[in-house]
Amino acid sequence: MNSGYEAVIGLEVHVQLRTRSKMFCACPNATGDTPNSHTCPVCLGLPGALPVLNAEAVRMALVLGLAVSANIQPESTFYRKQYFYPDLPKGYQITQGPVAIIEAGYLDIPGDARVRGEDGSVRIRVERAHLEEDAGKSHHDLDGKSSHVDLNRAGVPLLEIVGAPDLRSAQEASDYLKSLHRLVVGLGICDGNMEEGSFRCDANVSVRPSGEATYGTRVEVKNLNSFRFMRQALDHEIERQATLLERGEPVQMETRGWDASLGETRGQRTKEAAMDYRYFPEPDLPPLLIDSTEIERARMALPELPAQRIQRWRDDYGLGLGEAQALAQSPAFAAYFEAVVESSGSGSGAAAWMLGEVSRTLNDRGIGIDSFPLAPEALAKLVSLVESRSLGFGTAADQVFPAMLAGGGSAESIMHQRGLEQVSDRSTIEALVAQALAANPGPVAQIRAGKESLKGFLVGQILKAGQSKLNAKLVNEVLSEALAKGGS
Ligand code: ADP
Ligand code: MG
Ligand code: ZN
């Protein structure tokens, strides 16, 4: 983007909660079944039917609230948001009013150094998260003639997580969305399926001249159903607005949809003012009261959070932030890593293999860790052999690991069969070092006179004499000692 401008982005994320039943009735919360089979008078909006709040959805909202260090409101209320749409049988959506169950939390994400001017994490505020119900689904392309409505999704519980306008680039927006995604999947409150819409994101984007304190006019971009689309759509929208501002033209407050095939956002409608929805308190539901026992119960059940896990790995295994974050990329990858640590006993060794050879293999093959052919225990054996210096790292990576992937057996058996065992026996190495010193008096004298660069030559001679199986680190160590000891 033109460097004279700054982007401001705030995300509204809709998370479909994995409850067994819908938000206000006993119908199953399940997709993929016969259309309109999961319906009842409540979710069909028949007159006289009364909603009853799903306690499990409330518990899931609490869990999310605790995970983003938010305030849990002791009392919040439900409102009716009224609009007409064929997939909204009641003519209104039940959502939360001015006070939401979750208020004022935050998530820390890696900042985008290109726009922040420095590396480091940034705190993105979560303004609120409120409970509401989903609408049904309209299908316009089933038979080419008519539109169809499926109300199985009508009344499915949603948690809408409203982020503050604290994001400053498409990259940051995508990182924030990813950490939220990791969080809700890790907490077990959402299946995270973006394609099927269980985890949906709308982005509000504005652009302002750099250094300006007030925000510019925002545009809401919808239909961002993958992290990649989101980055593309936001980059495009930021560019579009910056170009308008540069020309001195105003940005229209509107809703635009991302068209992946055209690679651009297109105007859909000008945005409704809140007044148009005629919000009013839902008369059929009492205020939602949360007591401290409930909060404590949710807190006890909270699993280790991604941020805590990353910190623990850094503390226990001496990993860098970037490394720990990469290992936490998905629950499955993190679980595999932990299993390798568990059975190899080496956090740093396991991390190096996971981020090195394992990641490379997954990339090359275009597969996820779920399809990786080696069990964590098998990889752990290899890690242990390298850590205990029985196997040189290079030999392990170049020969043993590929052989294991090809189904050649365990790390140990491959090492033995191919005679790859590394010599770490000090006296053997000392003898070879002594031989090398005796055979190369010229270079030795030069090194002692300060020509350090010749040391590599000697190391090469010694490794060769040891048929490339010597522990190179130990060779270097013993050689340095011998050279330091002097003699003439
Ligand atoms: P609405 O009622 O239209 O949904 P909200 O006040 O709830 O509006 O804000 C919705 C989202 O818009 C929030 O995620 C917020 O961070 C974001 N937002 C608000 N103002 C701006 C702005 N000027 N630029 C970018 N995002 C914004
Ligand atoms: Mg909103
Ligand atoms: Zn129902």
PDB file of C-alpha atoms in Angstrom, residues 181-416:
ATOM      1  CA  HIS A 181      -9.526 -20.519  15.434  1.00  0.00           C
ATOM      2  CA  ARG A 182      -6.862 -22.484  17.345  1.00  0.00           C
ATOM      3  CA  LEU A 183      -8.466 -21.365  20.554  1.00  0.00           C
ATOM      4  CA  VAL A 184     -12.073 -22.384  19.856  1.00  0.00           C
ATOM      5  CA  VAL A 185     -11.015 -25.715  18.354  1.00  0.00           C
ATOM      6  CA  GLY A 186      -8.618 -26.361  21.247  1.00  0.00           C
ATOM      7  CA  LEU A 187     -11.330 -25.500  23.766  1.00  0.00           C
ATOM      8  CA  GLY A 188     -13.632 -27.980  22.046  1.00  0.00           C
ATOM      9  CA  ILE A 189     -16.418 -25.427  21.572  1.00  0.00           C
ATOM     10  CA  CYS A 190     -16.380 -25.341  17.746  1.00  0.00           C
ATOM     11  CA  ASP A 191     -15.418 -27.777  15.006  1.00  0.00           C
ATOM     12  CA  GLY A 192     -13.653 -24.940  13.171  1.00  0.00           C
ATOM     13  CA  ASN A 193     -14.869 -25.909   9.706  1.00  0.00           C
ATOM     14  CA  MET A 194     -14.566 -22.688   7.725  1.00  0.00           C
ATOM     15  CA  GLU A 195     -15.769 -24.104   4.426  1.00  0.00           C
ATOM     16  CA  GLU A 196     -19.004 -25.317   5.963  1.00  0.00           C
ATOM     17  CA  GLY A 197     -19.431 -22.090   7.859  1.00  0.00           C
ATOM     18  CA  SER A 198     -18.996 -23.259  11.462  1.00  0.00           C
ATOM     19  CA  PHE A 199     -16.333 -20.554  11.840  1.00  0.00           C
ATOM     20  CA  ARG A 200     -17.162 -17.408   9.856  1.00  0.00           C
ATOM     21  CA  CYS A 201     -15.552 -14.046   9.672  1.00  0.00           C
ATOM     22  CA  ASP A 202     -16.636 -10.592   8.540  1.00  0.00           C
ATOM     23  CA  ALA A 203     -13.971  -7.925   8.410  1.00  0.00           C
ATOM     24  CA  ASN A 204     -14.437  -4.200   8.899  1.00  0.00           C
ATOM     25  CA  VAL A 205     -11.778  -2.243   7.076  1.00  0.00           C
ATOM     26  CA  SER A 206     -10.927   1.415   6.926  1.00  0.00           C
ATOM     27  CA  VAL A 207      -7.900   3.365   5.785  1.00  0.00           C
ATOM     28  CA  ARG A 208      -6.594   6.655   7.154  1.00  0.00           C
ATOM     29  CA  PRO A 209      -3.586   8.850   6.524  1.00  0.00           C
ATOM     30  CA  SER A 210      -0.642   7.647   8.658  1.00  0.00           C
ATOM     31  CA  GLY A 211      -0.506   9.495  11.949  1.00  0.00           C
ATOM     32  CA  GLU A 212      -4.199  10.410  11.873  1.00  0.00           C
ATOM     33  CA  ALA A 213      -5.950   9.710  15.186  1.00  0.00           C
ATOM     34  CA  THR A 214      -9.549   9.243  14.045  1.00  0.00           C
ATOM     35  CA  TYR A 215     -10.682   6.255  12.019  1.00  0.00           C
ATOM     36  CA  GLY A 216     -11.736   6.443   8.413  1.00  0.00           C
ATOM     37  CA  THR A 217     -15.096   5.287   7.041  1.00  0.00           C
ATOM     38  CA  ARG A 218     -15.320   1.529   7.226  1.00  0.00           C
ATOM     39  CA  VAL A 219     -16.415  -1.086   4.770  1.00  0.00           C
ATOM     40  CA  GLU A 220     -17.604  -4.506   5.892  1.00  0.00           C
ATOM     41  CA  VAL A 221     -16.179  -7.365   3.825  1.00  0.00           C
ATOM     42  CA  LYS A 222     -18.132 -10.606   3.934  1.00  0.00           C
ATOM     43  CA  ASN A 223     -17.641 -14.120   2.685  1.00  0.00           C
ATOM     44  CA  LEU A 224     -14.099 -14.719   3.892  1.00  0.00           C
ATOM     45  CA  ASN A 225     -14.189 -18.465   4.248  1.00  0.00           C
ATOM     46  CA  SER A 226     -10.478 -19.248   4.326  1.00  0.00           C
ATOM     47  CA  PHE A 227      -7.395 -17.581   5.787  1.00  0.00           C
ATOM     48  CA  ARG A 228      -5.983 -17.142   2.304  1.00  0.00           C
ATOM     49  CA  PHE A 229      -9.123 -15.501   0.913  1.00  0.00           C
ATOM     50  CA  MET A 230      -9.187 -13.235   3.890  1.00  0.00           C
ATOM     51  CA  ARG A 231      -5.647 -12.003   3.282  1.00  0.00           C
ATOM     52  CA  GLN A 232      -6.339 -11.503  -0.425  1.00  0.00           C
ATOM     53  CA  ALA A 233      -9.657  -9.757   0.155  1.00  0.00           C
ATOM     54  CA  LEU A 234      -8.268  -7.414   2.801  1.00  0.00           C
ATOM     55  CA  ASP A 235      -5.148  -6.538   0.810  1.00  0.00           C
ATOM     56  CA  HIS A 236      -7.371  -5.749  -2.133  1.00  0.00           C
ATOM     57  CA  GLU A 237      -9.852  -3.710  -0.083  1.00  0.00           C
ATOM     58  CA  ILE A 238      -7.105  -1.706   1.655  1.00  0.00           C
ATOM     59  CA  GLU A 239      -5.570  -0.897  -1.712  1.00  0.00           C
ATOM     60  CA  ARG A 240      -8.958   0.112  -3.125  1.00  0.00           C
ATOM     61  CA  GLN A 241      -9.681   2.497  -0.266  1.00  0.00           C
ATOM     62  CA  ALA A 242      -6.183   3.992  -0.297  1.00  0.00           C
ATOM     63  CA  THR A 243      -6.553   4.708  -4.002  1.00  0.00           C
ATOM     64  CA  LEU A 244      -9.892   6.449  -3.407  1.00  0.00           C
ATOM     65  CA  LEU A 245      -8.426   8.598  -0.625  1.00  0.00           C
ATOM     66  CA  GLU A 246      -5.428   9.463  -2.760  1.00  0.00           C
ATOM     67  CA  ARG A 247      -7.749  10.739  -5.455  1.00  0.00           C
ATOM     68  CA  GLY A 248      -9.624  12.739  -2.872  1.00  0.00           C
ATOM     69  CA  GLU A 249     -12.758  10.618  -3.261  1.00  0.00           C
ATOM     70  CA  PRO A 250     -14.818   9.469  -0.253  1.00  0.00           C
ATOM     71  CA  VAL A 251     -15.082   5.845   0.879  1.00  0.00           C
ATOM     72  CA  GLN A 252     -18.715   4.701   0.992  1.00  0.00           C
ATOM     73  CA  MET A 253     -19.908   2.993   4.152  1.00  0.00           C
ATOM     74  CA  GLU A 254     -21.135  -0.281   2.690  1.00  0.00           C
ATOM     75  CA  THR A 255     -20.982  -4.065   2.735  1.00  0.00           C
ATOM     76  CA  ARG A 256     -18.839  -5.696   0.086  1.00  0.00           C
ATOM     77  CA  GLY A 257     -18.451  -9.371  -0.725  1.00  0.00           C
ATOM     78  CA  TRP A 258     -15.215 -11.061  -1.698  1.00  0.00           C
ATOM     79  CA  ASP A 259     -15.423 -12.648  -5.126  1.00  0.00           C
ATOM     80  CA  ALA A 260     -12.648 -15.231  -5.211  1.00  0.00           C
ATOM     81  CA  SER A 261     -12.936 -15.885  -8.942  1.00  0.00           C
ATOM     82  CA  LEU A 262     -12.620 -12.187  -9.824  1.00  0.00           C
ATOM     83  CA  GLY A 263     -10.111 -11.528  -7.065  1.00  0.00           C
ATOM     84  CA  GLU A 264     -11.893  -8.395  -5.880  1.00  0.00           C
ATOM     85  CA  THR A 265     -14.486  -7.138  -3.442  1.00  0.00           C
ATOM     86  CA  ARG A 266     -17.809  -6.011  -4.866  1.00  0.00           C
ATOM     87  CA  GLY A 267     -20.445  -3.731  -3.388  1.00  0.00           C
ATOM     88  CA  GLN A 268     -23.482  -5.599  -2.014  1.00  0.00           C
ATOM     89  CA  ARG A 269     -25.529  -3.102  -0.082  1.00  0.00           C
ATOM     90  CA  THR A 270     -25.172   0.046   1.930  1.00  0.00           C
ATOM     91  CA  LYS A 271     -25.068  -0.777   5.599  1.00  0.00           C
ATOM     92  CA  GLU A 272     -28.192  -0.687   7.760  1.00  0.00           C
ATOM     93  CA  ALA A 273     -28.133   1.620  10.704  1.00  0.00           C
ATOM     94  CA  ALA A 274     -28.843  -0.186  13.981  1.00  0.00           C
ATOM     95  CA  MET A 275     -32.182   1.646  14.114  1.00  0.00           C
ATOM     96  CA  ASP A 276     -33.406  -0.260  11.075  1.00  0.00           C
ATOM     97  CA  TYR A 277     -33.449  -3.482  13.089  1.00  0.00           C
ATOM     98  CA  ARG A 278     -35.805  -2.057  15.730  1.00  0.00           C
ATOM     99  CA  TYR A 279     -33.955  -3.911  18.510  1.00  0.00           C
ATOM    100  CA  PHE A 280     -35.979  -4.510  21.638  1.00  0.00           C
ATOM    101  CA  PRO A 281     -35.641  -6.767  24.707  1.00  0.00           C
ATOM    102  CA  GLU A 282     -36.795 -10.351  24.148  1.00  0.00           C
ATOM    103  CA  PRO A 283     -39.904 -10.702  26.321  1.00  0.00           C
ATOM    104  CA  ASP A 284     -39.834 -14.511  26.321  1.00  0.00           C
ATOM    105  CA  LEU A 285     -36.418 -14.920  27.949  1.00  0.00           C
ATOM    106  CA  PRO A 286     -35.376 -13.849  31.444  1.00  0.00           C
ATOM    107  CA  PRO A 287     -32.045 -12.024  31.948  1.00  0.00           C
ATOM    108  CA  LEU A 288     -29.048 -14.352  31.748  1.00  0.00           C
ATOM    109  CA  LEU A 289     -27.552 -14.535  35.227  1.00  0.00           C
ATOM    110  CA  ILE A 290     -24.111 -16.006  35.829  1.00  0.00           C
ATOM    111  CA  ASP A 291     -22.875 -16.678  39.356  1.00  0.00           C
ATOM    112  CA  SER A 292     -19.307 -17.126  40.472  1.00  0.00           C
ATOM    113  CA  THR A 293     -19.694 -20.881  41.049  1.00  0.00           C
ATOM    114  CA  GLU A 294     -20.508 -21.300  37.395  1.00  0.00           C
ATOM    115  CA  ILE A 295     -17.470 -19.257  36.382  1.00  0.00           C
ATOM    116  CA  GLU A 296     -15.231 -21.283  38.686  1.00  0.00           C
ATOM    117  CA  ARG A 297     -16.587 -24.548  37.325  1.00  0.00           C
ATOM    118  CA  ALA A 298     -15.798 -23.410  33.791  1.00  0.00           C
ATOM    119  CA  ARG A 299     -12.336 -22.265  34.883  1.00  0.00           C
ATOM    120  CA  MET A 300     -11.559 -25.674  36.422  1.00  0.00           C
ATOM    121  CA  ALA A 301     -12.521 -27.408  33.199  1.00  0.00           C
ATOM    122  CA  LEU A 302     -10.365 -25.131  31.063  1.00  0.00           C
ATOM    123  CA  PRO A 303      -7.680 -27.061  29.175  1.00  0.00           C
ATOM    124  CA  GLU A 304      -4.175 -25.656  28.781  1.00  0.00           C
ATOM    125  CA  LEU A 305      -4.490 -22.691  26.410  1.00  0.00           C
ATOM    126  CA  PRO A 306      -2.296 -22.263  23.341  1.00  0.00           C
ATOM    127  CA  ALA A 307      -0.567 -19.205  24.830  1.00  0.00           C
ATOM    128  CA  GLN A 308       0.153 -21.072  28.085  1.00  0.00           C
ATOM    129  CA  ARG A 309       1.435 -24.092  26.217  1.00  0.00           C
ATOM    130  CA  ILE A 310       3.728 -21.929  24.111  1.00  0.00           C
ATOM    131  CA  GLN A 311       5.103 -20.327  27.265  1.00  0.00           C
ATOM    132  CA  ARG A 312       5.607 -23.738  28.909  1.00  0.00           C
ATOM    133  CA  TRP A 313       7.519 -25.051  25.891  1.00  0.00           C
ATOM    134  CA  ARG A 314       9.706 -21.957  25.916  1.00  0.00           C
ATOM    135  CA  ASP A 315      10.427 -22.301  29.628  1.00  0.00           C
ATOM    136  CA  ASP A 316      10.950 -26.058  29.685  1.00  0.00           C
ATOM    137  CA  TYR A 317      12.676 -26.654  26.364  1.00  0.00           C
ATOM    138  CA  GLY A 318      14.392 -23.316  25.777  1.00  0.00           C
ATOM    139  CA  LEU A 319      12.545 -22.722  22.508  1.00  0.00           C
ATOM    140  CA  GLY A 320      12.208 -19.357  20.790  1.00  0.00           C
ATOM    141  CA  LEU A 321       8.775 -17.747  20.470  1.00  0.00           C
ATOM    142  CA  GLY A 322       8.638 -18.385  16.717  1.00  0.00           C
ATOM    143  CA  GLU A 323       9.590 -22.036  17.183  1.00  0.00           C
ATOM    144  CA  ALA A 324       7.021 -22.613  19.905  1.00  0.00           C
ATOM    145  CA  GLN A 325       4.305 -20.909  17.847  1.00  0.00           C
ATOM    146  CA  ALA A 326       5.168 -23.014  14.823  1.00  0.00           C
ATOM    147  CA  LEU A 327       4.901 -26.171  16.925  1.00  0.00           C
ATOM    148  CA  ALA A 328       1.484 -25.023  18.164  1.00  0.00           C
ATOM    149  CA  GLN A 329       0.268 -24.534  14.583  1.00  0.00           C
ATOM    150  CA  SER A 330      -2.493 -27.094  15.053  1.00  0.00           C
ATOM    151  CA  PRO A 331      -3.697 -29.249  17.939  1.00  0.00           C
ATOM    152  CA  ALA A 332      -2.595 -32.378  16.031  1.00  0.00           C
ATOM    153  CA  PHE A 333       0.907 -31.056  15.345  1.00  0.00           C
ATOM    154  CA  ALA A 334       1.274 -29.963  18.965  1.00  0.00           C
ATOM    155  CA  ALA A 335       0.089 -33.361  20.215  1.00  0.00           C
ATOM    156  CA  TYR A 336       2.551 -35.178  17.956  1.00  0.00           C
ATOM    157  CA  PHE A 337       5.383 -32.959  19.178  1.00  0.00           C
ATOM    158  CA  GLU A 338       4.461 -33.614  22.807  1.00  0.00           C
ATOM    159  CA  ALA A 339       4.405 -37.357  22.162  1.00  0.00           C
ATOM    160  CA  VAL A 340       7.913 -37.192  20.641  1.00  0.00           C
ATOM    161  CA  VAL A 341       9.169 -35.202  23.631  1.00  0.00           C
ATOM    162  CA  GLU A 342       7.540 -37.657  26.006  1.00  0.00           C
ATOM    163  CA  SER A 343       9.231 -40.682  24.550  1.00  0.00           C
ATOM    164  CA  SER A 344      12.582 -39.168  23.537  1.00  0.00           C
ATOM    165  CA  GLY A 345      13.001 -37.050  26.639  1.00  0.00           C
ATOM    166  CA  SER A 346      14.353 -34.172  24.577  1.00  0.00           C
ATOM    167  CA  GLY A 347      12.230 -31.075  23.958  1.00  0.00           C
ATOM    168  CA  SER A 348      14.831 -29.193  21.939  1.00  0.00           C
ATOM    169  CA  GLY A 349      15.738 -32.293  19.906  1.00  0.00           C
ATOM    170  CA  ALA A 350      12.100 -33.090  19.167  1.00  0.00           C
ATOM    171  CA  ALA A 351      11.436 -29.455  18.212  1.00  0.00           C
ATOM    172  CA  ALA A 352      14.354 -29.392  15.788  1.00  0.00           C
ATOM    173  CA  TRP A 353      13.117 -32.520  14.015  1.00  0.00           C
ATOM    174  CA  MET A 354       9.489 -31.404  13.914  1.00  0.00           C
ATOM    175  CA  LEU A 355      10.341 -28.006  12.473  1.00  0.00           C
ATOM    176  CA  GLY A 356      13.040 -29.411  10.206  1.00  0.00           C
ATOM    177  CA  GLU A 357      12.789 -32.796   8.504  1.00  0.00           C
ATOM    178  CA  VAL A 358       9.190 -33.549   9.517  1.00  0.00           C
ATOM    179  CA  SER A 359       7.799 -30.195   8.324  1.00  0.00           C
ATOM    180  CA  ARG A 360       9.800 -30.455   5.128  1.00  0.00           C
ATOM    181  CA  THR A 361       8.376 -33.897   4.449  1.00  0.00           C
ATOM    182  CA  LEU A 362       4.803 -32.729   5.128  1.00  0.00           C
ATOM    183  CA  ASN A 363       5.292 -29.770   2.774  1.00  0.00           C
ATOM    184  CA  ASP A 364       6.851 -31.860   0.041  1.00  0.00           C
ATOM    185  CA  ARG A 365       4.051 -34.376   0.188  1.00  0.00           C
ATOM    186  CA  GLY A 366       1.317 -31.833   0.746  1.00  0.00           C
ATOM    187  CA  ILE A 367      -0.018 -33.752   3.761  1.00  0.00           C
ATOM    188  CA  GLY A 368      -0.850 -32.950   7.370  1.00  0.00           C
ATOM    189  CA  ILE A 369       0.677 -34.503  10.462  1.00  0.00           C
ATOM    190  CA  ASP A 370      -2.330 -36.846  10.655  1.00  0.00           C
ATOM    191  CA  SER A 371      -1.068 -38.583   7.516  1.00  0.00           C
ATOM    192  CA  PHE A 372       2.614 -38.606   8.499  1.00  0.00           C
ATOM    193  CA  PRO A 373       3.769 -42.222   8.158  1.00  0.00           C
ATOM    194  CA  LEU A 374       5.898 -42.473  11.318  1.00  0.00           C
ATOM    195  CA  ALA A 375       4.526 -42.892  14.820  1.00  0.00           C
ATOM    196  CA  PRO A 376       5.809 -40.332  17.338  1.00  0.00           C
ATOM    197  CA  GLU A 377       7.596 -43.125  19.226  1.00  0.00           C
ATOM    198  CA  ALA A 378       9.471 -44.144  16.072  1.00  0.00           C
ATOM    199  CA  LEU A 379      10.651 -40.602  15.440  1.00  0.00           C
ATOM    200  CA  ALA A 380      11.511 -40.273  19.120  1.00  0.00           C
ATOM    201  CA  LYS A 381      13.966 -43.191  18.787  1.00  0.00           C
ATOM    202  CA  LEU A 382      15.794 -41.312  16.045  1.00  0.00           C
ATOM    203  CA  VAL A 383      15.828 -38.142  18.111  1.00  0.00           C
ATOM    204  CA  SER A 384      17.299 -40.078  21.044  1.00  0.00           C
ATOM    205  CA  LEU A 385      20.028 -41.647  18.925  1.00  0.00           C
ATOM    206  CA  VAL A 386      21.092 -38.200  17.720  1.00  0.00           C
ATOM    207  CA  GLU A 387      20.856 -36.661  21.181  1.00  0.00           C
ATOM    208  CA  SER A 388      22.993 -39.435  22.682  1.00  0.00           C
ATOM    209  CA  ARG A 389      25.491 -38.943  19.850  1.00  0.00           C
ATOM    210  CA  SER A 390      25.142 -42.534  18.641  1.00  0.00           C
ATOM    211  CA  LEU A 391      24.187 -41.052  15.307  1.00  0.00           C
ATOM    212  CA  GLY A 392      25.478 -37.913  13.644  1.00  0.00           C
ATOM    213  CA  PHE A 393      22.753 -35.391  12.831  1.00  0.00           C
ATOM    214  CA  GLY A 394      23.689 -35.237   9.154  1.00  0.00           C
ATOM    215  CA  THR A 395      23.682 -39.025   8.803  1.00  0.00           C
ATOM    216  CA  ALA A 396      20.374 -39.238  10.625  1.00  0.00           C
ATOM    217  CA  ALA A 397      18.729 -36.626   8.392  1.00  0.00           C
ATOM    218  CA  ASP A 398      20.250 -37.736   5.096  1.00  0.00           C
ATOM    219  CA  GLN A 399      20.153 -41.501   5.495  1.00  0.00           C
ATOM    220  CA  VAL A 400      18.242 -42.891   8.456  1.00  0.00           C
ATOM    221  CA  PHE A 401      15.169 -40.611   8.314  1.00  0.00           C
ATOM    222  CA  PRO A 402      14.480 -41.183   4.586  1.00  0.00           C
ATOM    223  CA  ALA A 403      14.960 -44.939   5.084  1.00  0.00           C
ATOM    224  CA  MET A 404      12.458 -44.897   7.945  1.00  0.00           C
ATOM    225  CA  LEU A 405       9.946 -43.024   5.777  1.00  0.00           C
ATOM    226  CA  ALA A 406      10.449 -45.615   3.059  1.00  0.00           C
ATOM    227  CA  GLY A 407       9.460 -48.309   5.548  1.00  0.00           C
ATOM    228  CA  GLY A 408      12.998 -49.563   6.154  1.00  0.00           C
ATOM    229  CA  GLY A 409      12.420 -50.297   9.835  1.00  0.00           C
ATOM    230  CA  SER A 410      13.354 -48.663  13.084  1.00  0.00           C
ATOM    231  CA  ALA A 411      16.045 -46.010  13.431  1.00  0.00           C
ATOM    232  CA  GLU A 412      18.229 -48.420  15.377  1.00  0.00           C
ATOM    233  CA  SER A 413      17.970 -51.298  12.939  1.00  0.00           C
ATOM    234  CA  ILE A 414      18.730 -49.026   9.969  1.00  0.00           C
ATOM    235  CA  MET A 415      21.701 -47.594  11.802  1.00  0.00           C
ATOM    236  CA  HIS A 416      23.082 -51.060  12.622  1.00  0.00           C
TER     237      HIS A 416
END
